[in-house]
Amino acid sequence: MANGLNRPVLWTTAIVLSAASRAEARSPDITAGWHELWREVIWDISIIGALFAAITLYLLVRYRRSRAQKNGTGNPLTPLAAIGWVLIPVFVFLADDIFLAAKNYDLWNQYRAVPENAYVVDVEAGMWSWDFRHPDGFIETNELRVAVGRPVHIRLTSRDVVHSFFIPDYKVKWDAVPGKTNYLWFNPVEPGEHVVTCTEFCGTLHSSMFGKVIVMPQAEFDTWLEAKRREKI
Amino acid sequence: MSTRAKRGFRLKEWIFTTDHKRVAVLYLAGSFTAFFLAGVMAMLMRTELSSIGPTITDNPATYNTWLYFHGAAMILGYLIPALTGFFANYYVPLMIGAKDVAFPRVNALSFWLYFAGIVLALLTFVVPDPPDIMWTGYPPYSIFSPGNTALYSFTVLLMGFSSIAGGINLLTTVIRMRAPGMTWNKLNIFVWCTMGAFVLQLLFVPFIGVAVIMLLLDKYLGMNFFNAAAGGSAVIYENIFWFYSHPAVYVILLPAIGLIYEITATFARNRVFNYKGTVYGGIWGVVALSGVVWGHHLYVSAMPAWLTPIITFTTLLISVPVGLLVIGLLGTLYRGSIEFKTPMLYASGFFFLFLIGGLTGIPNALSAIYSHIHGTYWIPGHFHYVMAISATTAVIGGVYYVFPKLTGKQYNETLGKLGFVLFFIGANITFGLTMYMGAAYGMPRRYYDYAQFPEVERLQYITTLGSYIILLAAIVIAVSWLHALIAGKKSEENPWGSRSLEWTHSVSPPPPGNFPEEVRLADDWDPYDYTK
Ligand SMILES: [Cu+2]
């Protein structure tokens, strides 16, 4: 396991060196990024929704049947108006779509780029529990302890059926597929406990397939890690 | 026409019927049976979810079977057959001035295939090993599951064959059997929507057919399409499945929105706004784009990284033709003369439900956002708004609208409106809160229990109460229809004053052959012309 011990040390050294050359090497807070994008999308669809709802309500009330007039008086559109009523909405919707896709593109790239100094955990999903294998080789079941402030790189697979690894608090999720190794990462910026749970239907006890991520202060985590290592020897 | 009605009910006539209107009624009976049973499952599930821990069953497998049946029966047994079986079969020949469909016996065959599919689905409650693989049937679980995957596969196959037969039939009917003078640009919007839906069925049903056959081969003949240990891949299935099943949403949506167009034009007594833009931009735009939307289901499962940004954009693109369909609807209100009879109330409800359902689909296209909402209550909340309650609003409103044509009788407006109000309130409570639980707490779907999410228990409880309001609405609606069937007053021939062919040229209910004489349409005839 010397290799396993050395690799993070080497990585950390490399990171520290490269950090010195860059202005900032802090890994992005994708959870905060998610909340920001979510807020923007909700504003976007709320404004469109409110606008359309107001127009609909206005039309329903304004053009309700009166005694004076039994038939509608909508005129056929001229060819120019007909094309305009297609092209203008198309451009408006397209513009909004491109705007949202571009916003998403940036955050998505952060989601898919694991910071180099991340703590690597191999996760094996199985009916109906989670096994977390630390870089040192020991395995926790349904509990994952990590240190605060250091990104966690989850390498994900399954020993039986498709599961999905989901930490609602961190807004990260990916499927665990047999025969494949998928990945995701998250950035535990504060100490605390978070639910990790399965979100791909995997049989009878699907809803009981959960555990927790325990984010510990660095010193506490080091002590725990040391104890685990000794236990293993 | 009234001599027929007096002869009473003869089972043999119904079993061997090839009259498109009777086949349609058979579809309606079948789809409401499926709706009823799947609705019972929904009530059982909502009750189970009202508290943490066992509420009415302590067996998660029982819950999973309820959920499997609910999804499969609602989509394959109720929504698709109600819209493309009942409404399409009933309306299309009447709206284009044809005596019947092109292949009446194939029409009967497609109903009986569907009937066999329903019977297979019902075996869920008979066999000792009911399927528990959800309507998606993802492998490898569906291979390893102790449940009866074959029932699922054969149900899907029968429904698929039924759809293909129905699709070929109705497309041929529209292409070949339009009355003289019924040019393409005079077709009812509903007819166009039906054509769009059937083109989708013909293009995409074979994919799900292949997928479920591969499941059968894997599970029962030991093949390894989806077995990673033998070099197979589970995510192939997910791709093929959604390649069909996302377009299936539009198979439901298009006829539903088509019905809403008919109701809106009739009750606003107004021409459809921008007819050509709606047809060629909206309807065929949806059809053209529906094959590039499946990938967003798989952002966090099976999409290669390079494809994800492309899929994000192509998924967002579907908002463009759907937006055109909405603008066409709202434009039809403009300068209209809207009368709020029960069908129009449902159409008005549809505007708002569909607006919510459509807009809450936009976050689903964004892969980063999807990292949280995939597999949570947000997803069923959203698609219940679009598919379940928007489409059901169209189905129920559509049944009220067609009721005088179908039965020659008129329903009670007060009961009709009461049902709508209850439905609208209950649906918004239930599915609004469902979406909220998914977005705010990450509450995962397909959970029998949620011990790890104690903070949502109160919301779950209120959601369950909301679903009981929907149940109450369903009872009121059923009572209003039964009441109208038994004690309804005789309806006028064209109670809504519609200008559409099925109301102006045929009696209610129409006899076999539909029209007393061959339909010929003048050059200036238009189904939405209220100026004369
Ligand atoms: Cu699982």
Coordinates of C-alpha atoms in Angstrom, one line a residue, chain A residues 35-216:
Chain A
H35 CA -27.9 26.9 -6.5
E36 CA -27.0 30.0 -8.6
L37 CA -27.9 28.3 -11.9
W38 CA -31.1 27.0 -10.4
R39 CA -32.1 30.5 -9.2
E40 CA -31.5 31.9 -12.6
V41 CA -33.5 29.1 -14.3
I42 CA -36.4 29.5 -11.8
W43 CA -36.4 33.3 -12.5
D44 CA -36.3 32.6 -16.2
I45 CA -39.3 30.2 -16.2
S46 CA -41.2 32.2 -13.6
I47 CA -41.0 35.4 -15.7
I48 CA -42.1 33.5 -18.9
G49 CA -44.8 31.7 -16.9
A50 CA -46.1 34.8 -15.2
L51 CA -46.2 36.6 -18.6
F52 CA -48.0 33.8 -20.4
A53 CA -50.4 33.3 -17.4
A54 CA -51.3 37.0 -17.3
I55 CA -51.9 37.1 -21.1
T56 CA -54.0 33.9 -20.9
L57 CA -56.1 35.3 -18.0
Y58 CA -56.5 38.6 -19.8
L59 CA -57.7 36.9 -23.0
L60 CA -60.1 34.6 -21.1
V61 CA -61.7 37.5 -19.3
R62 CA -61.6 40.1 -22.1
Y63 CA -63.0 37.9 -24.8
R64 CA -65.7 36.1 -22.7
R65 CA -68.9 35.8 -24.6
S66 CA -71.2 38.9 -24.3
R67 CA -74.8 39.2 -25.4
A68 CA -73.8 41.8 -28.0
Q69 CA -71.6 39.4 -29.9
K70 CA -71.9 35.8 -30.5
N71 CA -69.1 35.0 -33.0
G72 CA -65.4 35.6 -32.7
T73 CA -63.9 38.1 -35.1
G74 CA -60.3 36.8 -35.5
N75 CA -59.0 37.8 -38.9
P76 CA -57.0 35.4 -41.0
L77 CA -53.3 36.4 -40.9
T78 CA -51.6 37.8 -43.9
P79 CA -48.7 35.6 -45.1
L80 CA -46.2 38.1 -43.7
A81 CA -47.9 38.1 -40.3
A82 CA -48.1 34.3 -40.3
I83 CA -44.4 34.0 -40.9
G84 CA -43.7 36.7 -38.4
W85 CA -45.8 34.9 -35.7
V86 CA -43.5 31.9 -36.3
L87 CA -40.1 33.5 -36.7
I88 CA -40.3 36.0 -33.9
P89 CA -41.3 33.5 -31.2
V90 CA -38.8 31.1 -32.6
F91 CA -36.0 33.7 -32.2
V92 CA -37.2 34.6 -28.7
F93 CA -37.4 31.0 -27.5
L94 CA -34.1 30.1 -29.3
A95 CA -32.3 33.1 -27.6
D96 CA -33.5 31.9 -24.2
D97 CA -32.5 28.3 -25.0
I98 CA -29.0 29.4 -26.1
F99 CA -28.6 31.6 -23.0
L100 CA -29.6 28.7 -20.7
A101 CA -27.4 26.2 -22.6
A102 CA -24.4 28.4 -22.3
K103 CA -24.9 29.0 -18.6
N104 CA -25.3 25.2 -18.1
Y105 CA -22.2 24.5 -20.2
D106 CA -19.9 26.3 -17.8
L107 CA -21.2 24.7 -14.7
W108 CA -21.4 21.3 -16.4
N109 CA -17.7 21.5 -17.2
Q110 CA -16.9 22.2 -13.5
Y111 CA -19.0 19.2 -12.6
R112 CA -17.0 17.0 -14.9
A113 CA -13.5 18.3 -14.1
V114 CA -12.3 16.7 -10.9
P115 CA -9.8 18.9 -9.1
E116 CA -6.4 17.3 -9.0
N117 CA -5.9 17.3 -5.3
A118 CA -9.2 15.4 -4.7
Y119 CA -9.4 12.6 -2.2
V120 CA -10.2 9.4 -4.2
V121 CA -12.9 7.1 -2.9
D122 CA -13.9 4.0 -4.8
V123 CA -17.6 3.3 -4.3
E124 CA -19.2 0.0 -5.0
A125 CA -23.0 -0.1 -5.0
G126 CA -24.8 -3.3 -4.4
M127 CA -28.3 -4.4 -3.4
W128 CA -28.8 -2.5 -1.0
S129 CA -25.9 -0.8 0.5
W130 CA -22.8 1.4 -0.4
D131 CA -19.2 0.3 0.1
F132 CA -16.7 3.1 0.3
R133 CA -13.1 2.2 -0.2
H134 CA -10.6 4.7 1.0
P135 CA -7.2 5.3 -0.8
D136 CA -5.6 3.3 2.0
G137 CA -7.6 0.3 1.1
F138 CA -10.0 0.0 4.0
I139 CA -13.8 -0.1 3.4
E140 CA -16.6 1.6 5.2
T141 CA -20.2 0.5 4.5
N142 CA -23.0 3.1 4.3
E143 CA -20.7 5.7 5.9
L144 CA -18.2 7.8 4.3
R145 CA -15.8 10.0 6.3
V146 CA -14.0 12.8 4.6
A147 CA -12.1 15.8 5.6
V148 CA -13.5 19.3 5.3
G149 CA -12.1 21.5 2.5
R150 CA -10.7 18.8 0.2
P151 CA -12.7 17.8 -2.8
V152 CA -13.8 14.2 -2.9
H153 CA -13.5 12.2 -6.1
I154 CA -16.0 9.3 -6.2
R155 CA -15.2 6.5 -8.6
L156 CA -18.4 4.6 -9.0
T157 CA -19.4 1.1 -10.0
S158 CA -21.9 -1.5 -9.1
R159 CA -21.6 -5.2 -8.4
D160 CA -25.2 -6.1 -9.5
V161 CA -27.8 -3.8 -11.0
V162 CA -27.9 -0.1 -11.9
H163 CA -28.0 2.2 -8.8
S164 CA -27.5 5.9 -8.6
F165 CA -25.3 7.7 -6.1
F166 CA -27.0 10.9 -4.9
I167 CA -26.0 13.4 -2.2
P168 CA -28.9 15.9 -2.2
D169 CA -27.1 18.5 -0.1
Y170 CA -24.2 18.6 -2.6
K171 CA -26.4 18.5 -5.7
V172 CA -24.4 15.6 -7.2
K173 CA -25.5 12.4 -8.7
W174 CA -24.4 9.7 -11.1
D175 CA -25.4 6.2 -11.9
A176 CA -23.5 3.2 -10.7
V177 CA -23.5 0.8 -13.6
P178 CA -22.2 -2.8 -13.5
G179 CA -19.1 -3.2 -15.7
K180 CA -18.4 0.6 -15.9
T181 CA -16.6 3.0 -13.7
N182 CA -18.3 6.4 -13.6
Y183 CA -17.2 9.3 -11.6
L184 CA -18.4 12.5 -9.8
W185 CA -16.9 14.8 -7.3
F186 CA -18.1 17.1 -4.6
N187 CA -16.6 19.8 -2.5
P188 CA -17.3 19.5 1.3
V189 CA -16.7 23.1 2.4
E190 CA -18.1 22.7 5.9
P191 CA -18.2 20.0 8.5
G192 CA -21.4 18.1 8.9
E193 CA -23.5 15.1 8.0
H194 CA -25.2 14.5 4.6
V195 CA -27.5 11.8 3.3
V196 CA -26.3 9.7 0.4
T197 CA -29.1 7.7 -1.1
C198 CA -29.9 5.6 -4.2
T199 CA -32.0 7.2 -7.0
E200 CA -32.2 4.4 -9.6
F201 CA -34.8 1.8 -8.9
C202 CA -32.9 -1.3 -7.8
G203 CA -35.4 -3.7 -6.3
T204 CA -37.3 -4.4 -3.2
L205 CA -35.3 -2.4 -0.7
H206 CA -34.4 0.4 -3.0
S207 CA -35.6 3.1 -0.6
S208 CA -33.5 1.7 2.2
M209 CA -30.3 2.0 0.3
F210 CA -28.9 5.0 2.0
G211 CA -26.0 6.1 4.2
K212 CA -24.3 9.2 5.2
V213 CA -21.3 11.3 4.3
I214 CA -19.6 12.6 7.4
V215 CA -17.5 15.7 6.8
M216 CA -14.9 16.1 9.6

